[in-house]
Structure formats: structure tokens, C-alpha cells
PDB file of C-alpha atoms and ligand atoms in Angstrom:
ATOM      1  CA  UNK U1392      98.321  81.085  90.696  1.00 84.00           C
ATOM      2  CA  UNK U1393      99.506  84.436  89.720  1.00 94.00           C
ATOM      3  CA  UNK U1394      99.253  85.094  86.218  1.00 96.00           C
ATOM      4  CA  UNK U1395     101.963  85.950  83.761  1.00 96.00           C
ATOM      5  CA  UNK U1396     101.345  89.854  84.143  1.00 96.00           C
ATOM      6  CA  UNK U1397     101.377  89.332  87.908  1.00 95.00           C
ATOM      7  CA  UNK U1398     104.381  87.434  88.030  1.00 95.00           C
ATOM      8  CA  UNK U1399     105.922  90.576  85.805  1.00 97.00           C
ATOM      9  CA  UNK U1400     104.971  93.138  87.776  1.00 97.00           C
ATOM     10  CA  UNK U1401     105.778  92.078  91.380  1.00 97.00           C
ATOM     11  CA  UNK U1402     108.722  89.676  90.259  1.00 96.00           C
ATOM     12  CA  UNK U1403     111.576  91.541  92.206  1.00 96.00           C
ATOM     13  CA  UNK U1404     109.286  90.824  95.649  1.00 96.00           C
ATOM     14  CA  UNK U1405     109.130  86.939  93.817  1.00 96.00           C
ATOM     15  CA  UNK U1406     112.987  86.931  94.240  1.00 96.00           C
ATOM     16  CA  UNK U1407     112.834  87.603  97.816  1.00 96.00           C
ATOM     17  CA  UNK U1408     114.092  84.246  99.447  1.00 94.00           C
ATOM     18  CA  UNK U1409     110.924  84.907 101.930  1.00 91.00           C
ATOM     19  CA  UNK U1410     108.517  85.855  99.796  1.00 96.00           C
ATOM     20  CA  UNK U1411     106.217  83.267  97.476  1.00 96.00           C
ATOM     21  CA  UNK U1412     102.856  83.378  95.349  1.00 96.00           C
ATOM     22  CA  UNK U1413     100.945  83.010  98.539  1.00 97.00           C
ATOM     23  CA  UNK U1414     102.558  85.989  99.721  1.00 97.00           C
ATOM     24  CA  UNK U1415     101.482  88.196  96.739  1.00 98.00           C
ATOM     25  CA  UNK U1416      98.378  86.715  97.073  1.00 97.00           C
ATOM     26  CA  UNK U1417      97.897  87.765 100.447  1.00 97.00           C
ATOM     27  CA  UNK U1418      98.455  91.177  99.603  1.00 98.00           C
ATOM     28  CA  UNK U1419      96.023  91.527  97.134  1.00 97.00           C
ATOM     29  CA  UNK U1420      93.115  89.781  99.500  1.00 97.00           C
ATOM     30  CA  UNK U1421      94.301  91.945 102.041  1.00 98.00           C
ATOM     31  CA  UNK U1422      91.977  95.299 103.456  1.00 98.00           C
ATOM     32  CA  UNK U1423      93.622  98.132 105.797  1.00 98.00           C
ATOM     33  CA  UNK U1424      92.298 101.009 106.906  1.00 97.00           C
ATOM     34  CA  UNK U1425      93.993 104.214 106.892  1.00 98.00           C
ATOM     35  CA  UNK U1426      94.101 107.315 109.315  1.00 97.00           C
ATOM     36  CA  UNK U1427      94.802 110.073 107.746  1.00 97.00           C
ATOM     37  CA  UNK U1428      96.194 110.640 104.156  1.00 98.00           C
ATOM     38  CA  UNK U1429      98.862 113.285 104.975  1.00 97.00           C
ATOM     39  CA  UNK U1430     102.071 113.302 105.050  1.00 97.00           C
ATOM     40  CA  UNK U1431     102.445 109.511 106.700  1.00 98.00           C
ATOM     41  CA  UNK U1432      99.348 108.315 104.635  1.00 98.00           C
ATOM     42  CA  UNK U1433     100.661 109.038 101.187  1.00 98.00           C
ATOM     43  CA  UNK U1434     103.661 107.197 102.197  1.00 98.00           C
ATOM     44  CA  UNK U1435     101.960 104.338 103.346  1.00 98.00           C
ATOM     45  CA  UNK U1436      99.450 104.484 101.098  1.00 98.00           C
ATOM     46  CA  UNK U1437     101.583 104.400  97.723  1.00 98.00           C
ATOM     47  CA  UNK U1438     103.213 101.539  99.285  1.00 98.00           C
ATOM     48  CA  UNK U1439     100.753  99.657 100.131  1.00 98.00           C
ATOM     49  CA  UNK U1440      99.019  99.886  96.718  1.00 98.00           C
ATOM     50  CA  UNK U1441     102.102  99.665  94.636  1.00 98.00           C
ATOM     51  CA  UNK U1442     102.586  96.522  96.360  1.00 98.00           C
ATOM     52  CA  UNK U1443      99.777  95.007  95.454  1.00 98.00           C
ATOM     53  CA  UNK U1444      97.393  95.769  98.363  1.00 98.00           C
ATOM     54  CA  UNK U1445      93.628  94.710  97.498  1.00 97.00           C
ATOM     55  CA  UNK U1446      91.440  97.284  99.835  1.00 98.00           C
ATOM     56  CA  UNK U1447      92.508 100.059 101.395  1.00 98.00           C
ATOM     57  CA  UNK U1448      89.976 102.578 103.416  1.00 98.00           C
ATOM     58  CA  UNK U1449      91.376 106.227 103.558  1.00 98.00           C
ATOM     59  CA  UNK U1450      89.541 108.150 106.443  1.00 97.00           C
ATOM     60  CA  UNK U1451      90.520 111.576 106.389  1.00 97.00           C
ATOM     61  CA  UNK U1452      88.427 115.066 106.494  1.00 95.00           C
ATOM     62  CA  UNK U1453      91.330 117.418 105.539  1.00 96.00           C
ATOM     63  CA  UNK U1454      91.924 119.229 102.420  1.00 98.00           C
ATOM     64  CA  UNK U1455      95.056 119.935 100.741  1.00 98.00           C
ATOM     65  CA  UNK U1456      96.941 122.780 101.720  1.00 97.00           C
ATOM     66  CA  UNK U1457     100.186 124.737  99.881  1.00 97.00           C
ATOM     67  CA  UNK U1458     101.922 123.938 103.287  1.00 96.00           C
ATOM     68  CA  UNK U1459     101.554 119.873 103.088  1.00 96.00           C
ATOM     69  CA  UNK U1460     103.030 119.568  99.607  1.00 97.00           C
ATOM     70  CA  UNK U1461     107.097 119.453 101.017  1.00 95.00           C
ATOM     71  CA  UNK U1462     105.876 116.088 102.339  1.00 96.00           C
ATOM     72  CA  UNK U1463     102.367 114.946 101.282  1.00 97.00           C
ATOM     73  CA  UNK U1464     103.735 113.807  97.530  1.00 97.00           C
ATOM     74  CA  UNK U1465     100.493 112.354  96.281  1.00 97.00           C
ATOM     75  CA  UNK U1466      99.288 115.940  95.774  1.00 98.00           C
ATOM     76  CA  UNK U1467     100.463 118.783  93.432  1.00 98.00           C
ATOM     77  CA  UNK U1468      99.805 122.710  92.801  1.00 98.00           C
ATOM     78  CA  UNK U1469      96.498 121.652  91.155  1.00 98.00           C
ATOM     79  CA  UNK U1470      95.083 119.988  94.018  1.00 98.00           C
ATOM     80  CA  UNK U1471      94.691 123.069  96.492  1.00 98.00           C
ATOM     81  CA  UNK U1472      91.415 123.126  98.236  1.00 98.00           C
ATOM     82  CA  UNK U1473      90.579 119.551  97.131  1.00 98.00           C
ATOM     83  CA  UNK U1474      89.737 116.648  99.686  1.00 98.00           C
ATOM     84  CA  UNK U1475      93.287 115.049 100.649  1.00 98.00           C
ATOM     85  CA  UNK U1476      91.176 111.663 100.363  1.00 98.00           C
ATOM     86  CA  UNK U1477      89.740 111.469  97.311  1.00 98.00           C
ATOM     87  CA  UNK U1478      92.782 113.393  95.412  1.00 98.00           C
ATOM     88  CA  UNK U1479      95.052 110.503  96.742  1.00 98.00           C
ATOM     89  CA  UNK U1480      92.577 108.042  95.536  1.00 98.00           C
ATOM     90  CA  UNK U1481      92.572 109.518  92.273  1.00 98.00           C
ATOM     91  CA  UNK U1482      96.878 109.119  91.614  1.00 98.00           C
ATOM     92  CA  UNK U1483      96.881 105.871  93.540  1.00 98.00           C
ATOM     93  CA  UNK U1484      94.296 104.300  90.811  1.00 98.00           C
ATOM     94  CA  UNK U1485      96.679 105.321  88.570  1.00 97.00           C
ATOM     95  CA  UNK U1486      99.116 103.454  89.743  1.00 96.00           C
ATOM     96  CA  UNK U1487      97.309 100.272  90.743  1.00 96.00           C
ATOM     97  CA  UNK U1488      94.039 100.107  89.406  1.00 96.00           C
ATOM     98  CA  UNK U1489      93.321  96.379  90.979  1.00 95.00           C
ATOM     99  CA  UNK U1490      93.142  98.145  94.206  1.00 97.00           C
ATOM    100  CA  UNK U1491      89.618  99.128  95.446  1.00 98.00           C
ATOM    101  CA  UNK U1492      89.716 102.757  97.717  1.00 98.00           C
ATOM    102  CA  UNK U1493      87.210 103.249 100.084  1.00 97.00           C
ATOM    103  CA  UNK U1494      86.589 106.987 101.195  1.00 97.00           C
ATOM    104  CA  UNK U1495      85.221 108.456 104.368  1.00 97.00           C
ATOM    105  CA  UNK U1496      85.557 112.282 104.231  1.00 96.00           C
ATOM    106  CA  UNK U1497      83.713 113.028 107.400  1.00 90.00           C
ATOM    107  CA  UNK U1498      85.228 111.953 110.581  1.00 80.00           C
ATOM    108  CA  UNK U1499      81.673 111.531 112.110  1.00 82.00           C
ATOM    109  CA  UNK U1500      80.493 109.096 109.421  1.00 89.00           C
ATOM    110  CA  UNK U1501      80.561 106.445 112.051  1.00 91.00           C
ATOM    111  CA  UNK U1502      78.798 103.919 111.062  1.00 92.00           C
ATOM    112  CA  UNK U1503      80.866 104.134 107.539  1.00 92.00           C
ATOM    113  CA  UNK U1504      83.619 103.657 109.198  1.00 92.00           C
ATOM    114  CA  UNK U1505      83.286 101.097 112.097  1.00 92.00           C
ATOM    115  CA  UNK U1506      81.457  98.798 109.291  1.00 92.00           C
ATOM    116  CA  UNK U1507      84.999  98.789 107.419  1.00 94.00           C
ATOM    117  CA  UNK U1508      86.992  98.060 110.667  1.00 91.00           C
ATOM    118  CA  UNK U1509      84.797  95.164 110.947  1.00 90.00           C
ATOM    119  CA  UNK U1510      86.601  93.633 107.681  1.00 92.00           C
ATOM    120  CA  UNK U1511      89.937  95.207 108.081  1.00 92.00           C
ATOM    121  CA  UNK U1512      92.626  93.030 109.662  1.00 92.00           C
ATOM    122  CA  UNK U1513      95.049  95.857 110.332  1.00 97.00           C
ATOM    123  CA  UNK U1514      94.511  99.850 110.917  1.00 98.00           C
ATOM    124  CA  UNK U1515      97.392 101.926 110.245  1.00 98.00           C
ATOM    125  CA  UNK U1516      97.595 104.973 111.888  1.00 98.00           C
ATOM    126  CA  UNK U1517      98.916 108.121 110.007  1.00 98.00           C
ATOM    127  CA  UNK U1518      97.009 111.370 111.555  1.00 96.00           C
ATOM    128  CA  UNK U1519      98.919 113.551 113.254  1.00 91.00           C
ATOM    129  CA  UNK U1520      97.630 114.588 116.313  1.00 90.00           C
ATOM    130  CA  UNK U1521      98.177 113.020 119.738  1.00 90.00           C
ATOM    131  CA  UNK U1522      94.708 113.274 120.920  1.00 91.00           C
ATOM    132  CA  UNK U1523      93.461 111.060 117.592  1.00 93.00           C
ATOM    133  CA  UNK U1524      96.025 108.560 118.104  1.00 95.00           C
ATOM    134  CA  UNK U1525      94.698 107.817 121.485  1.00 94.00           C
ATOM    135  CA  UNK U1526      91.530 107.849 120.054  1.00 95.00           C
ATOM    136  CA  UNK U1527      92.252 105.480 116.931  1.00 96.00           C
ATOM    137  CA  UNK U1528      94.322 103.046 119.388  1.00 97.00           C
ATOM    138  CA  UNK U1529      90.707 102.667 121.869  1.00 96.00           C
ATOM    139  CA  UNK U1530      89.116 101.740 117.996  1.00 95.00           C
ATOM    140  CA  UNK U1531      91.690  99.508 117.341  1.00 96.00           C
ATOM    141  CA  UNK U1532      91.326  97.518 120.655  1.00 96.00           C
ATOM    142  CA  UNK U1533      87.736  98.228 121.007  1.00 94.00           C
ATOM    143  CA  UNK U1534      87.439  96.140 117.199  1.00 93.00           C
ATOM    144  CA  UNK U1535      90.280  93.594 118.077  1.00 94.00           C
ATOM    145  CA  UNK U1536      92.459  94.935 115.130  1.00 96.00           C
ATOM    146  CA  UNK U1537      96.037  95.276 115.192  1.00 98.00           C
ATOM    147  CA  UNK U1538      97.338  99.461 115.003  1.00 98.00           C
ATOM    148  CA  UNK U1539     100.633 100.182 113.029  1.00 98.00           C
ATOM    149  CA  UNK U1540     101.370 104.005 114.765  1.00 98.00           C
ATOM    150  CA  UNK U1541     103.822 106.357 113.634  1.00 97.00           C
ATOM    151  CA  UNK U1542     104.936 109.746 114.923  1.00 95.00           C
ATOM    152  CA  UNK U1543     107.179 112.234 113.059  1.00 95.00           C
ATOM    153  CA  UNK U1544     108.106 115.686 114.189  1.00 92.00           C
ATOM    154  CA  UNK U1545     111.350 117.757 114.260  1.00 95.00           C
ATOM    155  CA  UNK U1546     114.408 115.418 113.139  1.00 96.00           C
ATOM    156  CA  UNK U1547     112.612 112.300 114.703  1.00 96.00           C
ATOM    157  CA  UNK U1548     110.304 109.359 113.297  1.00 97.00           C
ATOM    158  CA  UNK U1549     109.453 106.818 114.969  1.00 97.00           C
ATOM    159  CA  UNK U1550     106.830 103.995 114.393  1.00 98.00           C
ATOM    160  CA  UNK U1551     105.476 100.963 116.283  1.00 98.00           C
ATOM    161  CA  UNK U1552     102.623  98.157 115.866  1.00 98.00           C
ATOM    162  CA  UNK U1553     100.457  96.919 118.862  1.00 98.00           C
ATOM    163  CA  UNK U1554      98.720  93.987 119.369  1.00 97.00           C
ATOM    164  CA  UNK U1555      97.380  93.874 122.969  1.00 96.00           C
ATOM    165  CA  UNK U1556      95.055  91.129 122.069  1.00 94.00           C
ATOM    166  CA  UNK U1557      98.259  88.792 121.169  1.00 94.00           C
ATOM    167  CA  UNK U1558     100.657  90.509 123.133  1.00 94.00           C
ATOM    168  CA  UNK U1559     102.464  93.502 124.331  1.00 96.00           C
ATOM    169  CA  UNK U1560     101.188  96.969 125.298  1.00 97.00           C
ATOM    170  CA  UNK U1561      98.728  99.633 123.570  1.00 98.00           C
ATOM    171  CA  UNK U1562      99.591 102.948 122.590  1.00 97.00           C
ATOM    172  CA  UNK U1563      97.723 104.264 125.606  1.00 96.00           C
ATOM    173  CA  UNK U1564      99.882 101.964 128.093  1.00 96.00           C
ATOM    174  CA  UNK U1565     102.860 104.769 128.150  1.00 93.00           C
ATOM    175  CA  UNK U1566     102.814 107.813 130.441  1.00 84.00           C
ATOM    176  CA  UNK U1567     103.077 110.800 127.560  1.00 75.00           C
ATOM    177  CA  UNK U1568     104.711 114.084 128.529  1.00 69.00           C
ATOM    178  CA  UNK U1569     103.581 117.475 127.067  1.00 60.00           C
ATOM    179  CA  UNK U1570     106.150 117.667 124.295  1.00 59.00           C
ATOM    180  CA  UNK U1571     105.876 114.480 122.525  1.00 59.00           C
ATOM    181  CA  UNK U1572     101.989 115.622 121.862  1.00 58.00           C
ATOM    182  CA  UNK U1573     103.327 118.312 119.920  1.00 55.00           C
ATOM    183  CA  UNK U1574     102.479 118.048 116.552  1.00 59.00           C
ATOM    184  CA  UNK U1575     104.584 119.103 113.107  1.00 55.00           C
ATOM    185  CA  UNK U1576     102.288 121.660 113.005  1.00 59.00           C
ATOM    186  CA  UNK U1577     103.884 123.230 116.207  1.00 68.00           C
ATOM    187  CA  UNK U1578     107.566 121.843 116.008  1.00 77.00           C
ATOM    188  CA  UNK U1579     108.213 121.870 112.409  1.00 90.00           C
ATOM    189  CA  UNK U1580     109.026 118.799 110.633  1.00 93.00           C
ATOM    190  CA  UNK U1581     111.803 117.612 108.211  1.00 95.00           C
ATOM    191  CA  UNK U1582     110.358 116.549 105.170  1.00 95.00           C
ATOM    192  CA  UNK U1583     112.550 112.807 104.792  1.00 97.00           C
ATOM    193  CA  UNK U1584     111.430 112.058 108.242  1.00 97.00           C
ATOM    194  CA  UNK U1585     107.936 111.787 107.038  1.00 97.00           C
ATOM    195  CA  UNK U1586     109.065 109.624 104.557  1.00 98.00           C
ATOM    196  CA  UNK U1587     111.037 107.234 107.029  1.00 98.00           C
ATOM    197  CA  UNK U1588     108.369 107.258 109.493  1.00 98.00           C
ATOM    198  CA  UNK U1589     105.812 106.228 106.930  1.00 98.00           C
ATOM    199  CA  UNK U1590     107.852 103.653 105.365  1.00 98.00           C
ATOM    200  CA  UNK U1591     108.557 102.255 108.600  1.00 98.00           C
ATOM    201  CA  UNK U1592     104.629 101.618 108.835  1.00 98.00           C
ATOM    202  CA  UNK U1593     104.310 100.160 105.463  1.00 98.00           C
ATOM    203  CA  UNK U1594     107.868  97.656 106.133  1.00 98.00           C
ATOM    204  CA  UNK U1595     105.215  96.126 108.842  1.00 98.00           C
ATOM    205  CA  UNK U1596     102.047  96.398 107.013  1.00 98.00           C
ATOM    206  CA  UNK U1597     103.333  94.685 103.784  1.00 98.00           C
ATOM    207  CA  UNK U1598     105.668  92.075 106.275  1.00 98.00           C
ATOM    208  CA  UNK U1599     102.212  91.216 108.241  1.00 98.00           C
ATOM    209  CA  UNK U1600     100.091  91.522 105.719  1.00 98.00           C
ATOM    210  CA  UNK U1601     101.622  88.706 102.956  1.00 98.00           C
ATOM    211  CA  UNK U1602     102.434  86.926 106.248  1.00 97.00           C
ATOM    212  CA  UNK U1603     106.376  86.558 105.877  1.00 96.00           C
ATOM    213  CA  UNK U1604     106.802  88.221 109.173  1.00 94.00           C
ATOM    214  CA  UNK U1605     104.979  89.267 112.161  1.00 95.00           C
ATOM    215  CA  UNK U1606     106.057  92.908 113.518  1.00 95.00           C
ATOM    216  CA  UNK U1607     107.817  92.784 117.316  1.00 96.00           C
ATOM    217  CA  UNK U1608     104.299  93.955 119.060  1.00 97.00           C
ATOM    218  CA  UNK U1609     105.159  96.925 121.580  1.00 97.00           C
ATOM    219  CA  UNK U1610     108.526  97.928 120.059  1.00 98.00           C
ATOM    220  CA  UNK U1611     109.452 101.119 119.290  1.00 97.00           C
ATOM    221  CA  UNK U1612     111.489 102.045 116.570  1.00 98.00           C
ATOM    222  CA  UNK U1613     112.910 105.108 116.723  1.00 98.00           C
ATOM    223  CA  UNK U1614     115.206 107.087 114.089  1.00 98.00           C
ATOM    224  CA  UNK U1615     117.245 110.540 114.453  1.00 98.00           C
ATOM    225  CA  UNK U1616     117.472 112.445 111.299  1.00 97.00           C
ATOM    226  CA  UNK U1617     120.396 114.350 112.604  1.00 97.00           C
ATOM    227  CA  UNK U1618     122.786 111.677 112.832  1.00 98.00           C
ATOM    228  CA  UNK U1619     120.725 108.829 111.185  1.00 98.00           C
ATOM    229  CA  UNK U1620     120.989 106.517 113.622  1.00 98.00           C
ATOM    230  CA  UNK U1621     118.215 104.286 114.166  1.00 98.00           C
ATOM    231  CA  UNK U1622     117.368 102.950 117.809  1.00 98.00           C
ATOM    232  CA  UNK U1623     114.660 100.108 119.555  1.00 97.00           C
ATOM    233  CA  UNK U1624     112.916 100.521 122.572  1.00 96.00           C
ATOM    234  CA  UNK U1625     110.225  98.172 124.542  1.00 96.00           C
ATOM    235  CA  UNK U1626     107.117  99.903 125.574  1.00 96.00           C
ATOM    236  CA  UNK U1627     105.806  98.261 128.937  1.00 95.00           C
ATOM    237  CA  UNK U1628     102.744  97.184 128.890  1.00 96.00           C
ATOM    238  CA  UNK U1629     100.805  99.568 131.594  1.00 96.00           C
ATOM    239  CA  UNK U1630      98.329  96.977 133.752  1.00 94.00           C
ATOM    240  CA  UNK U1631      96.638  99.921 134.589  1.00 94.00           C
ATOM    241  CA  UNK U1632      95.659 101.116 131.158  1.00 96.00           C
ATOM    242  CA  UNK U1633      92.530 102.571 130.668  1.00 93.00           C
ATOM    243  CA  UNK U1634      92.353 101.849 127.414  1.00 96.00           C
ATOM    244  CA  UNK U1635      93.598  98.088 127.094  1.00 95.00           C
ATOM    245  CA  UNK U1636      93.667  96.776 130.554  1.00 91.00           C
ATOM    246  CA  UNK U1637      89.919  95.418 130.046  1.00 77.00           C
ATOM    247  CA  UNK U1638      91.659  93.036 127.816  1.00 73.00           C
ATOM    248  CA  UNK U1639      94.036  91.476 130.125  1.00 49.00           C
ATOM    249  CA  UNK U1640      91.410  91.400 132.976  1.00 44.00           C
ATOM    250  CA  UNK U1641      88.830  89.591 130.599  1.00 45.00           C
ATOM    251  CA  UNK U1642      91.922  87.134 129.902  1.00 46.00           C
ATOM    252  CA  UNK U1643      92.617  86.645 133.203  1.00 45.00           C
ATOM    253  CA  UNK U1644      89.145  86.152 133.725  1.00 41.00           C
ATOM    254  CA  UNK U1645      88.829  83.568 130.852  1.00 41.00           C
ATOM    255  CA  UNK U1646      92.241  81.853 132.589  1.00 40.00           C
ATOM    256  CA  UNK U1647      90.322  81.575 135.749  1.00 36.00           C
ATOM    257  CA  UNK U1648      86.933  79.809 134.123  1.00 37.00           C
TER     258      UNK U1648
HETATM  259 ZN1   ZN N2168      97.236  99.930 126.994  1.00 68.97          ZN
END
């Protein structure tokens, strides 16, 4: 199935007592769509491609500031001023040029986008701001897609995939308080937290993706860069979300036929 070029370059996942042909293949049929090509989305998005990933979609309307290079290592000196999008799409062709990149560089290029969720089984989340996580997790369970979030700010990453549809809570379910909606931008950051928080996202997207393991919907995974210890927490799912409880009332509604 793969040919002998394939079977070179992704042999060490081919050891892998889970991982098979099918798997690979998987990958490369596979389409995600991105949030966000910062400091998260080069992680996940080098990953993802390297991998073998077929489609990706990077949304993002930022450009590339001296400020995001400690963590945003797709991007160099020379790319100042330049759209973080279609700079990243740029190295990651280099690196994996059987990968097709998709670009949306305005955030209110709607229709652009929402015609790509329609053929992307997963949406990773990697923007940094509370308020467009909310709104990327209504998209997500508005279009029936499964959401891989991730957070990173201070010492702490933490990432976690929802699923409402299948099971488990959405990233609205949980009562927020002020300070977790800071963002890096505020708090500072530690440049290997990115990293871990991003990888984190890309450990679930490649798992889910080649099919070899479905993530634990609604948990949390949570890691301290201070002491390095990494911890797991449930999220509840909130039956008075008012973002995915619609779901569960259509199901119970659809229970009740
Ligand atoms: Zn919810």
C-alpha cells in the first residue's frame, strides 16, 4: 500500500506495535483545521505535517512579531511583518510537500472557512485568547467536529479534546474564573510550555487521526513546568451549557421518539 519511499520515511511510526499501513494511510487522507498558527500552531502544525498529515487549514489573521519568535519556531528574523499563515505554510512545504495548506488570513472570511469545517473531521484549537476559544468550541459543536484545546500561560500547559456529540463535556461546560482568561500576552509565558502544550494537541490529533487511539473526551491534562509534574482532571459536563446543552436535549429528545 505504501510505497517503498513511504515505508522509508515514516518507518520508525511502522515499528510502533500499534501502528500499521492503514494507520499511515489515515494520516495522509486525513484534513484538520487549525486555529491559530502561533506559538501552539507551529507546534502542532510541524507535527502534524511531518507526520504525514494530508490537509491541514491554517486560519489565522496575525502577523509575525519580534516578540513571538522565543516560541513560534516556524518563523525567523526575516519573517517580521509577514502573515504568520502563509510564512508557516511556506517552511512546512518544505518539509512535507505531499501536504496540501489551506489559508484563511481574514477571520471574517466566513464562508471560506465554515466550507472547510464541513470536510474537516477534527479542529484543533491553538489561538490564544479565551474569548476565541469559546467561540471556536460553539463552531466545533455547531459543525459536529471534534475540538483538541490547549491553554499555555505562566509555567502551565494544559490541553484537552471534546467530543460532546460522543461524549463528555464542551469547553464551555466549566465555570471560568477571571485569571485563567488571562492570556501569555498578560502573564508571560515560558517558552517549553508552548511546546508541551502543543505537543500534547498533536499526541491526540495524530492518535485519533490514524485511528490507533481515541483521546479520553473531557479530560484535562494538565502539566507544571516548575516541577514537571504532569496531572489529569475530569471536566463535568455542565447540563446547563449554553453552548452544548442543545445537544443533549436533542438526544434526549431523539431517546424519547
Ligand atoms: Zn458544554
Amino acid at each position: 500500500m505504501l510505497n517503498a519511499s513511504e515505508y522509508s520515511r515514516y518507518s520508525r511510526h511502522l515499528l510502533l506495535d500499534d501502528f500499521d499501513e492503514h494507520a499511515q494511510r489515515r494520516l495522509n487522507n486525513a484534513k484538520v483545521t487549525l486555529f491559530g498558527v502561533g506559538g501552539l500552531g507551529c507546534q502542532v502544525a510541524s507535527a502534524l505535517a511531518a507526520a504525514g498529515v494530508g490537509e491541514m487549514v491554517l486560519i489565522d489573521d496575525d502577523t509575525i512579531e519580534i516578540s513571538n519568535l522565543p516560541r513560534q519556531w516556524l518563523f525567523t528574523e526575516k519573517d517580521i511583518g509577514q502573515k504568520k499563515a502563509e510564512v508557516a505554510r511556506t517552511r512546512l512545504l518544505a518539509m512535507q510537500s505531499a501536504c496540501t495548506f489551506h489559508c484563511i488570513t481574514n477571520f471574517n472570511d466566513i464562508a471560506a472557512r465554515d466550507a472547510h469545517l464541513t470536510t474537516s473531521p477534527l479542529i484543533i484549537d491553538c489561538t490564544d485568547s479565551f474569548t476565541s476559544r469559546l467561540a471556536i468550541n460553539a463552531l466545533a459543536v455547531t459543525h459536529s467536529v471534534p475540538l483538541i484545546s490547549a491553554a499555555a500561560s505562566g509555567f502551565i500547559a494544559t490541553a484537552t479534546a471534546f467530543n460532546p456529540e460522543i461524549s463528555g463535556p464542551c469547553y464551555a461546560c466549566p465555570e471560568y474564573n477571571s485569571e485563567q482568561s488571562l492570556t501569555c500576552f498578560e502573564q508571560g509565558i515560558f517558552s517549553p510550555v508552548v511546546a508541551i502544550a502543543g505537543q500534547l494537541q498533536a499526541m491526540m490529533a495524530l492518535s485519533y487521526l490514524s485511528g490507533i487511539r481515541n483521546p479520553e473526551w473531557g479530560s484535562l491534562h494538565h502539566f507544571n513546568g516548575q516541577n514537571l509534574l504532569m496531572r489529569q482532571f475530569n471536566i463535568q459536563k455542565n447540563p446547563d451549557c449554553p453552548t452544548c446543552s442543545k445537544i443533549h436535549r436533542s438526544e434526549d429528545h431523539a431517546h424519547s421518539l
